[in-house]
Amino acid sequence: AQSVSQHNHHVILSEAASLELGCNYSYGGTVNLFWYVQYPGQHLQLLLKYFSGDPLVKGIKGFEAEFIKSKFSFNLRKPSVQWSDTAEYFCAVRGSQGNLIFGKGTKLSVKP
Amino acid sequence: NAGVTQTPKFQVLKTGQSMTLQCAQDMNHEYMSWYRQDPGMGLRLIHYSVGAGITDQGEVPNGYNVSRSTTEDFPLRLLSAAPSQTSVYFCASSYSIGTIGGTEAFFGQGTRLTVV
């Protein structure tokens, strides 16, 4: 079965610390991978996406992710987090039916 | 540009009541879907549609019905509300899976439903 696994349930960082959120997927077909962010009380917004080409993908707000096919991973990174990055982050892969399969999410709390 | 519009934003139902959550998109997307979000569970797919007149079940379809009479609208019906359906519901739309570069999903603002 297709699935997405996010390794951390809750990450707490101080401002200016570096961030890496892990994501592994199990899907044998052509992969479309996504990271979405959900700020408190809001809907999901796309941070970045990978369809093909350069495995290092740059998104909005200084985020980037690296697709490593051999590891079935798509980890999200940011060199220096800000208090405003406090949110929940979801990794997703597009399934064979066109639906998005989400991980359980990682809450990020950034201390000012 | 409205994007994906969901109504209502908040709703409280009594057990056994029925209601319809509305979802409309103005981007001419073929693909629409409904998810529910529960703490620690991520988002789980309820139903989806690949075009007008075509719907299918997702991971957690029980207790919900959908229809897709137009490209723009994809309502979700709760037939007989139960406390287990207390959740936040998100509607999403995207171009079809075969569209190059067009498979990003756009989400509505969500409906917070409480069943008492």
PDB file of N, CA and C in Angstrom, chain B residues 11-21 63-65 76-86 89 113-116:
ATOM      1  N   GLN B  11     -19.546  24.370  12.140  1.00  0.00           N
ATOM      2  CA  GLN B  11     -20.875  23.774  12.249  1.00  0.00           C
ATOM      3  C   GLN B  11     -20.925  22.861  13.455  1.00  0.00           C
ATOM      4  N   VAL B  12     -22.032  22.948  14.194  1.00  0.00           N
ATOM      5  CA  VAL B  12     -22.294  22.019  15.285  1.00  0.00           C
ATOM      6  C   VAL B  12     -23.562  21.252  14.931  1.00  0.00           C
ATOM      7  N   LEU B  13     -23.477  19.944  14.991  1.00  0.00           N
ATOM      8  CA  LEU B  13     -24.618  19.086  14.687  1.00  0.00           C
ATOM      9  C   LEU B  13     -24.937  18.210  15.882  1.00  0.00           C
ATOM     10  N   LYS B  14     -26.194  17.806  15.947  1.00  0.00           N
ATOM     11  CA  LYS B  14     -26.569  16.790  16.929  1.00  0.00           C
ATOM     12  C   LYS B  14     -26.469  15.418  16.266  1.00  0.00           C
ATOM     13  N   THR B  15     -26.166  14.419  17.074  1.00  0.00           N
ATOM     14  CA  THR B  15     -26.095  13.048  16.561  1.00  0.00           C
ATOM     15  C   THR B  15     -27.383  12.707  15.805  1.00  0.00           C
ATOM     16  N   GLY B  16     -27.197  12.161  14.598  1.00  0.00           N
ATOM     17  CA  GLY B  16     -28.330  11.763  13.784  1.00  0.00           C
ATOM     18  C   GLY B  16     -28.766  12.789  12.759  1.00  0.00           C
ATOM     19  N   GLN B  17     -28.339  14.027  12.921  1.00  0.00           N
ATOM     20  CA  GLN B  17     -28.690  15.048  11.941  1.00  0.00           C
ATOM     21  C   GLN B  17     -27.892  14.837  10.665  1.00  0.00           C
ATOM     22  N   SER B  18     -28.430  15.381   9.574  1.00  0.00           N
ATOM     23  CA  SER B  18     -27.717  15.329   8.302  1.00  0.00           C
ATOM     24  C   SER B  18     -27.350  16.750   7.892  1.00  0.00           C
ATOM     25  N   MET B  19     -26.328  16.860   7.076  1.00  0.00           N
ATOM     26  CA  MET B  19     -25.968  18.169   6.538  1.00  0.00           C
ATOM     27  C   MET B  19     -25.065  17.993   5.328  1.00  0.00           C
ATOM     28  N   THR B  20     -24.921  19.077   4.591  1.00  0.00           N
ATOM     29  CA  THR B  20     -24.063  19.088   3.406  1.00  0.00           C
ATOM     30  C   THR B  20     -22.997  20.145   3.560  1.00  0.00           C
ATOM     31  N   LEU B  21     -21.745  19.742   3.369  1.00  0.00           N
ATOM     32  CA  LEU B  21     -20.627  20.679   3.308  1.00  0.00           C
ATOM     33  C   LEU B  21     -20.420  21.039   1.840  1.00  0.00           C
ATOM     34  N   GLY B  63     -20.261   6.708   5.999  1.00  0.00           N
ATOM     35  CA  GLY B  63     -21.024   7.784   6.616  1.00  0.00           C
ATOM     36  C   GLY B  63     -21.088   9.053   5.780  1.00  0.00           C
ATOM     37  N   TYR B  64     -20.450   9.021   4.623  1.00  0.00           N
ATOM     38  CA  TYR B  64     -20.402  10.204   3.747  1.00  0.00           C
ATOM     39  C   TYR B  64     -20.835   9.844   2.323  1.00  0.00           C
ATOM     40  N   ASN B  65     -21.523  10.803   1.689  1.00  0.00           N
ATOM     41  CA  ASN B  65     -21.862  10.670   0.276  1.00  0.00           C
ATOM     42  C   ASN B  65     -21.379  11.887  -0.476  1.00  0.00           C
ATOM     43  N   LEU B  76     -20.189  17.460   0.016  1.00  0.00           N
ATOM     44  CA  LEU B  76     -20.028  16.278   0.866  1.00  0.00           C
ATOM     45  C   LEU B  76     -21.217  16.200   1.809  1.00  0.00           C
ATOM     46  N   ARG B  77     -21.906  15.081   1.802  1.00  0.00           N
ATOM     47  CA  ARG B  77     -23.096  14.916   2.630  1.00  0.00           C
ATOM     48  C   ARG B  77     -22.826  13.946   3.778  1.00  0.00           C
ATOM     49  N   LEU B  78     -23.188  14.396   4.972  1.00  0.00           N
ATOM     50  CA  LEU B  78     -23.198  13.513   6.126  1.00  0.00           C
ATOM     51  C   LEU B  78     -24.631  13.033   6.297  1.00  0.00           C
ATOM     52  N   LEU B  79     -24.831  11.752   6.222  1.00  0.00           N
ATOM     53  CA  LEU B  79     -26.182  11.199   6.172  1.00  0.00           C
ATOM     54  C   LEU B  79     -26.845  11.176   7.550  1.00  0.00           C
ATOM     55  N   SER B  80     -26.095  10.767   8.562  1.00  0.00           N
ATOM     56  CA  SER B  80     -26.585  10.692   9.927  1.00  0.00           C
ATOM     57  C   SER B  80     -25.375  10.902  10.836  1.00  0.00           C
ATOM     58  N   ALA B  81     -25.182  12.147  11.248  1.00  0.00           N
ATOM     59  CA  ALA B  81     -23.939  12.520  11.921  1.00  0.00           C
ATOM     60  C   ALA B  81     -23.701  11.716  13.198  1.00  0.00           C
ATOM     61  N   ALA B  82     -22.438  11.377  13.410  1.00  0.00           N
ATOM     62  CA  ALA B  82     -22.012  10.660  14.613  1.00  0.00           C
ATOM     63  C   ALA B  82     -20.851  11.414  15.251  1.00  0.00           C
ATOM     64  N   PRO B  83     -20.664  11.298  16.567  1.00  0.00           N
ATOM     65  CA  PRO B  83     -19.543  11.992  17.219  1.00  0.00           C
ATOM     66  C   PRO B  83     -18.189  11.667  16.595  1.00  0.00           C
ATOM     67  N   SER B  84     -18.031  10.474  16.022  1.00  0.00           N
ATOM     68  CA  SER B  84     -16.768  10.099  15.378  1.00  0.00           C
ATOM     69  C   SER B  84     -16.484  10.931  14.126  1.00  0.00           C
ATOM     70  N   GLN B  85     -17.480  11.653  13.663  1.00  0.00           N
ATOM     71  CA  GLN B  85     -17.280  12.510  12.493  1.00  0.00           C
ATOM     72  C   GLN B  85     -16.878  13.938  12.879  1.00  0.00           C
ATOM     73  N   THR B  86     -16.710  14.185  14.150  1.00  0.00           N
ATOM     74  CA  THR B  86     -16.150  15.460  14.597  1.00  0.00           C
ATOM     75  C   THR B  86     -14.738  15.570  14.052  1.00  0.00           C
ATOM     76  N   TYR B  89     -12.716  19.361   8.030  1.00  0.00           N
ATOM     77  CA  TYR B  89     -12.872  18.828   6.678  1.00  0.00           C
ATOM     78  C   TYR B  89     -12.286  19.818   5.666  1.00  0.00           C
ATOM     79  N   LEU B 113     -16.206  20.821  12.060  1.00  0.00           N
ATOM     80  CA  LEU B 113     -17.493  20.210  12.405  1.00  0.00           C
ATOM     81  C   LEU B 113     -17.411  19.535  13.766  1.00  0.00           C
ATOM     82  N   THR B 114     -18.390  19.841  14.602  1.00  0.00           N
ATOM     83  CA  THR B 114     -18.516  19.182  15.897  1.00  0.00           C
ATOM     84  C   THR B 114     -19.863  18.484  15.955  1.00  0.00           C
ATOM     85  N   VAL B 115     -19.843  17.204  16.302  1.00  0.00           N
ATOM     86  CA  VAL B 115     -21.086  16.439  16.447  1.00  0.00           C
ATOM     87  C   VAL B 115     -21.259  16.092  17.920  1.00  0.00           C
ATOM     88  N   VAL B 116     -22.362  16.532  18.487  1.00  0.00           N
ATOM     89  CA  VAL B 116     -22.578  16.326  19.930  1.00  0.00           C
ATOM     90  C   VAL B 116     -23.690  15.293  20.162  1.00  0.00           C
TER      91      VAL B 116
END
